[in-house]
XYZ file of C-alpha atoms in Angstrom:
317
model
C 98.930 124.003 106.159
C 98.509 120.247 105.826
C 95.349 118.939 104.185
C 93.883 115.577 103.280
C 91.009 113.127 103.102
C 90.442 109.541 104.204
C 87.386 107.333 103.756
C 86.240 103.771 104.348
C 86.194 101.105 101.639
C 87.229 100.965 98.019
C 83.863 102.470 97.097
C 84.978 105.835 98.477
C 88.059 106.240 96.274
C 86.490 108.304 93.492
C 85.002 110.558 96.177
C 88.388 110.914 97.859
C 89.927 111.946 94.535
C 87.264 114.626 94.080
C 87.573 115.799 97.694
C 91.339 116.106 97.289
C 90.851 118.232 94.179
C 88.637 120.609 96.146
C 91.022 120.727 99.076
C 94.023 121.381 96.826
C 92.131 124.427 95.510
C 91.659 125.661 99.100
C 88.082 124.415 99.300
C 86.306 123.973 102.628
C 86.449 120.678 104.511
C 82.649 120.570 104.803
C 82.176 120.862 101.053
C 84.858 118.243 100.495
C 83.355 115.641 102.820
C 79.851 116.215 101.458
C 81.077 115.887 97.869
C 83.054 112.765 98.741
C 80.065 111.013 100.276
C 77.608 112.168 97.593
C 79.861 110.483 95.036
C 79.340 107.178 96.853
C 75.615 107.740 97.444
C 75.052 108.386 93.724
C 76.753 105.244 92.395
C 74.230 102.400 91.901
C 76.665 99.492 92.244
C 77.599 100.222 95.857
C 74.962 98.180 97.626
C 75.392 99.510 101.156
C 75.035 103.261 100.586
C 72.487 105.505 98.889
C 71.162 104.770 95.401
C 71.343 101.012 94.946
C 71.587 100.359 98.680
C 70.001 97.198 100.011
C 66.584 97.355 101.708
C 65.232 96.233 105.045
C 63.240 93.055 105.720
C 60.116 94.594 104.177
C 61.887 95.700 101.016
C 62.123 99.384 101.989
C 65.421 101.233 101.648
C 65.990 103.191 104.874
C 69.143 105.304 104.989
C 71.224 106.860 107.773
C 73.718 109.715 107.524
C 75.562 112.227 109.689
C 77.773 115.302 109.399
C 80.000 116.926 112.043
C 81.999 120.161 111.920
C 85.215 120.015 113.934
C 85.439 123.757 114.591
C 82.017 124.176 116.190
C 81.010 120.599 117.081
C 77.830 121.146 115.056
C 76.194 117.804 114.269
C 73.344 116.940 111.949
C 71.992 113.452 111.368
C 69.178 111.468 109.807
C 68.096 107.894 110.398
C 65.590 105.805 108.472
C 65.174 108.479 105.806
C 63.603 107.334 102.525
C 63.462 108.479 98.904
C 65.934 111.350 99.146
C 68.872 111.497 96.742
C 71.638 112.531 99.143
C 71.109 111.880 102.864
C 74.529 113.405 103.673
C 73.353 116.774 102.348
C 70.265 116.636 104.557
C 72.448 115.813 107.562
C 74.780 118.715 106.814
C 71.854 121.130 106.550
C 70.480 119.878 109.871
C 73.844 120.569 111.533
C 73.082 124.258 111.179
C 69.966 123.963 113.375
C 70.381 124.515 117.108
C 67.332 122.360 117.838
C 65.894 119.292 116.082
C 69.209 118.554 114.369
C 68.774 114.750 114.431
C 65.655 113.601 112.552
C 64.405 110.041 112.104
C 61.992 108.184 109.857
C 59.038 110.133 108.537
C 60.260 113.290 110.275
C 63.594 113.135 108.442
C 61.930 112.477 105.098
C 59.388 115.272 105.588
C 62.181 117.687 106.539
C 64.054 116.873 103.332
C 60.915 117.580 101.301
C 60.193 120.894 103.016
C 63.802 122.016 102.544
C 63.710 121.230 98.837
C 66.177 118.344 98.704
C 65.929 116.237 95.574
C 63.489 113.340 95.868
C 64.395 110.057 94.225
C 63.356 106.416 94.395
C 66.590 104.994 95.758
C 65.746 101.279 95.442
C 67.156 100.063 92.135
C 65.950 97.039 90.191
C 69.303 95.383 90.872
C 69.021 95.903 94.629
C 65.443 94.580 94.609
C 66.612 91.431 92.803
C 69.323 90.913 95.423
C 66.664 91.302 98.139
C 64.339 88.758 96.459
C 67.203 86.301 96.021
C 68.150 86.650 99.676
C 64.579 85.946 100.792
C 64.643 82.665 98.884
C 68.053 81.706 100.290
C 66.897 82.430 103.840
C 63.763 80.332 103.413
C 65.424 77.390 101.659
C 68.637 77.187 103.716
C 67.576 78.592 107.104
C 70.256 81.275 106.843
C 70.926 84.255 109.051
C 69.197 87.075 107.147
C 71.792 89.728 107.924
C 74.480 90.148 105.301
C 76.447 93.354 104.744
C 76.741 96.618 106.629
C 79.423 98.719 104.935
C 79.248 102.424 105.775
C 81.063 105.146 103.907
C 82.722 107.216 106.596
C 85.038 110.093 105.750
C 87.243 112.745 107.349
C 88.506 115.832 105.529
C 91.103 118.422 106.569
C 91.293 121.709 104.675
C 94.103 124.228 104.343
C 92.500 126.489 106.952
C 92.894 123.743 109.553
C 89.225 122.744 109.702
C 88.325 119.078 110.058
C 84.924 117.584 109.238
C 83.486 114.080 109.355
C 80.586 112.447 107.564
C 78.899 109.066 107.259
C 76.231 107.496 105.059
C 74.762 104.005 104.992
C 71.711 101.976 104.099
C 72.517 99.963 107.200
C 72.303 96.274 107.851
C 70.840 94.366 104.888
C 67.484 92.795 105.856
C 67.382 94.842 109.065
C 64.080 95.168 110.870
C 62.157 98.344 109.977
C 63.308 101.237 112.146
C 66.651 99.686 113.038
C 69.452 102.238 113.397
C 73.148 101.418 113.614
C 76.146 103.436 114.730
C 76.577 105.524 111.580
C 74.452 108.558 112.597
C 75.453 108.416 116.266
C 78.106 110.833 117.528
C 81.009 109.107 119.258
C 80.206 105.721 117.742
C 79.986 106.242 114.001
C 82.009 109.444 113.904
C 83.657 112.210 115.895
C 85.850 115.168 114.961
C 87.625 118.029 116.733
C 89.581 120.505 114.599
C 92.136 120.949 117.396
C 92.903 117.214 117.438
C 91.574 115.064 114.612
C 88.662 112.907 113.542
C 87.580 109.287 113.242
C 84.769 107.338 111.593
C 83.648 103.741 111.764
C 82.181 100.996 109.610
C 80.990 97.560 110.612
C 78.309 95.966 112.772
C 76.605 98.924 114.408
C 75.181 96.944 117.301
C 78.728 96.138 118.439
C 80.327 99.466 117.503
C 77.775 101.240 119.699
C 79.031 99.264 122.680
C 82.419 100.980 122.511
C 82.082 104.579 121.207
C 85.342 103.960 119.369
C 85.343 107.060 117.162
C 85.332 109.316 120.208
C 87.926 107.139 121.936
C 90.316 107.427 118.994
C 90.007 111.214 118.954
C 90.503 111.311 122.724
C 93.681 109.247 122.416
C 95.027 111.483 119.655
C 94.370 114.418 121.980
C 96.627 112.734 124.542
C 99.463 112.574 122.027
C 98.920 109.246 120.266
C 99.522 109.185 116.524
C 96.408 108.317 114.484
C 97.720 104.808 113.861
C 98.601 104.190 117.512
C 95.234 105.569 118.621
C 93.353 103.323 116.192
C 95.316 100.237 117.202
C 94.854 100.844 120.915
C 91.143 101.697 120.788
C 90.054 99.026 118.314
C 92.032 96.009 119.469
C 91.628 96.573 123.185
C 87.880 96.901 122.716
C 87.785 93.881 120.400
C 89.388 91.824 123.165
C 87.181 93.270 125.901
C 83.978 92.719 123.931
C 85.000 89.157 123.068
C 85.724 88.406 126.724
C 82.520 89.934 128.122
C 79.998 89.463 125.313
C 81.385 86.248 123.854
C 82.134 87.609 120.387
C 82.868 90.796 118.484
C 81.274 91.699 115.176
C 83.197 93.196 112.300
C 84.398 96.752 112.781
C 86.964 99.004 111.140
C 87.939 102.585 111.956
C 89.885 105.325 110.206
C 91.408 108.495 111.610
C 93.191 111.670 110.536
C 94.807 114.371 112.668
C 95.511 118.071 112.157
C 98.782 117.271 110.368
C 97.058 115.108 107.766
C 98.562 111.993 109.332
C 96.230 109.002 109.242
C 95.592 105.655 110.863
C 93.422 102.569 110.458
C 92.550 99.532 112.562
C 90.230 96.630 111.801
C 89.273 93.143 112.928
C 88.392 92.034 109.362
C 89.865 92.487 105.900
C 89.155 96.128 105.108
C 89.881 98.574 102.299
C 90.133 102.344 102.470
C 91.254 105.321 100.413
C 93.457 108.151 101.651
C 95.449 111.113 100.406
C 97.079 114.247 101.813
C 99.323 117.100 100.710
C 102.259 114.678 100.693
C 100.524 111.664 99.119
C 98.245 111.175 96.108
C 94.945 109.368 96.818
C 95.536 105.640 97.042
C 93.566 102.539 97.974
C 94.938 100.256 100.686
C 93.863 96.965 102.213
C 94.241 96.254 105.921
C 93.747 93.408 108.353
C 94.402 92.626 112.000
C 98.016 91.768 112.707
C 99.792 90.382 115.723
C 100.255 92.198 119.027
C 97.445 94.727 118.520
C 98.818 96.120 115.264
C 97.382 96.562 111.776
C 98.781 95.186 108.525
C 98.372 97.712 105.689
C 99.295 97.172 102.032
C 98.397 98.885 98.744
C 95.837 96.974 96.722
C 96.976 95.216 93.578
C 95.610 95.742 90.080
C 94.428 92.125 90.163
C 92.446 92.820 93.328
C 90.906 95.944 91.812
C 89.853 94.163 88.633
C 88.261 91.333 90.616
C 86.410 93.871 92.768
C 84.982 95.730 89.770
C 83.868 92.458 88.204
C 82.231 91.289 91.435
C 80.177 94.391 92.182
C 78.838 94.559 88.629
C 78.159 90.839 88.150
C 74.645 90.063 86.861
C 72.096 88.972 89.477
C 70.767 85.572 88.442
């Protein structure tokens, strides 16, 4: 059986490597996707997910996450959860509940406490400094407060043919309290069907929610499109439609994988992702929007990787 893993952004690569190790040892897709995303949530220098994520306008770090099982269509999700170490694990646990499987705000946080999930102050000193600096910049330069909304979204395929999907995000930096994006919403932030394939999204949630692109990509794969063709068709046609009707389209990028471990990506911005399967070692690629509704995809360079590592760890002045 084919197997593999794909996830959004460079930040997911270490998680993809660990997920691939589990899958190579005939581990379950659900364990692999949870492990992959926990790796991102735990790393303090990724400022859009988990520990070290950037807070809302009031300085509170609210996190969103979701998990979906492609065999059963079980979905669990949390939105606006606070002070819990791994939101993806809470979402996965909720997927096992027939009722009340999507919890928000205080209800999500209380559920995590009652179920014994590890509590942790997720707002780091570094993230708080970034927040304070942004407040000053907004006040002095009359800037748009919103800056950054990178979700880790992942799809895993195990050797038993099961596909799972997961997402985790601290959402839009400087968002209003209670704001929720696409990441925990089925069909928008993620969708997976073990008989077809899966897709997840990252970008501006307010615009991604207008198109339900994750579901659309899976639907197209079910009609016979390859993952790449499905991504190109869904993303670029909606980009054009949204631009024509709404006047503009925010940033969005989507990834997909099918039951053969084949993968696809489409984006309207410069976008990195990590992917591996039984035929290909995990590798980081960079993509952007090409001509004629196609996607340009190239491996990253060592120079790019070194600049990235330097940038995310640069001191906050």
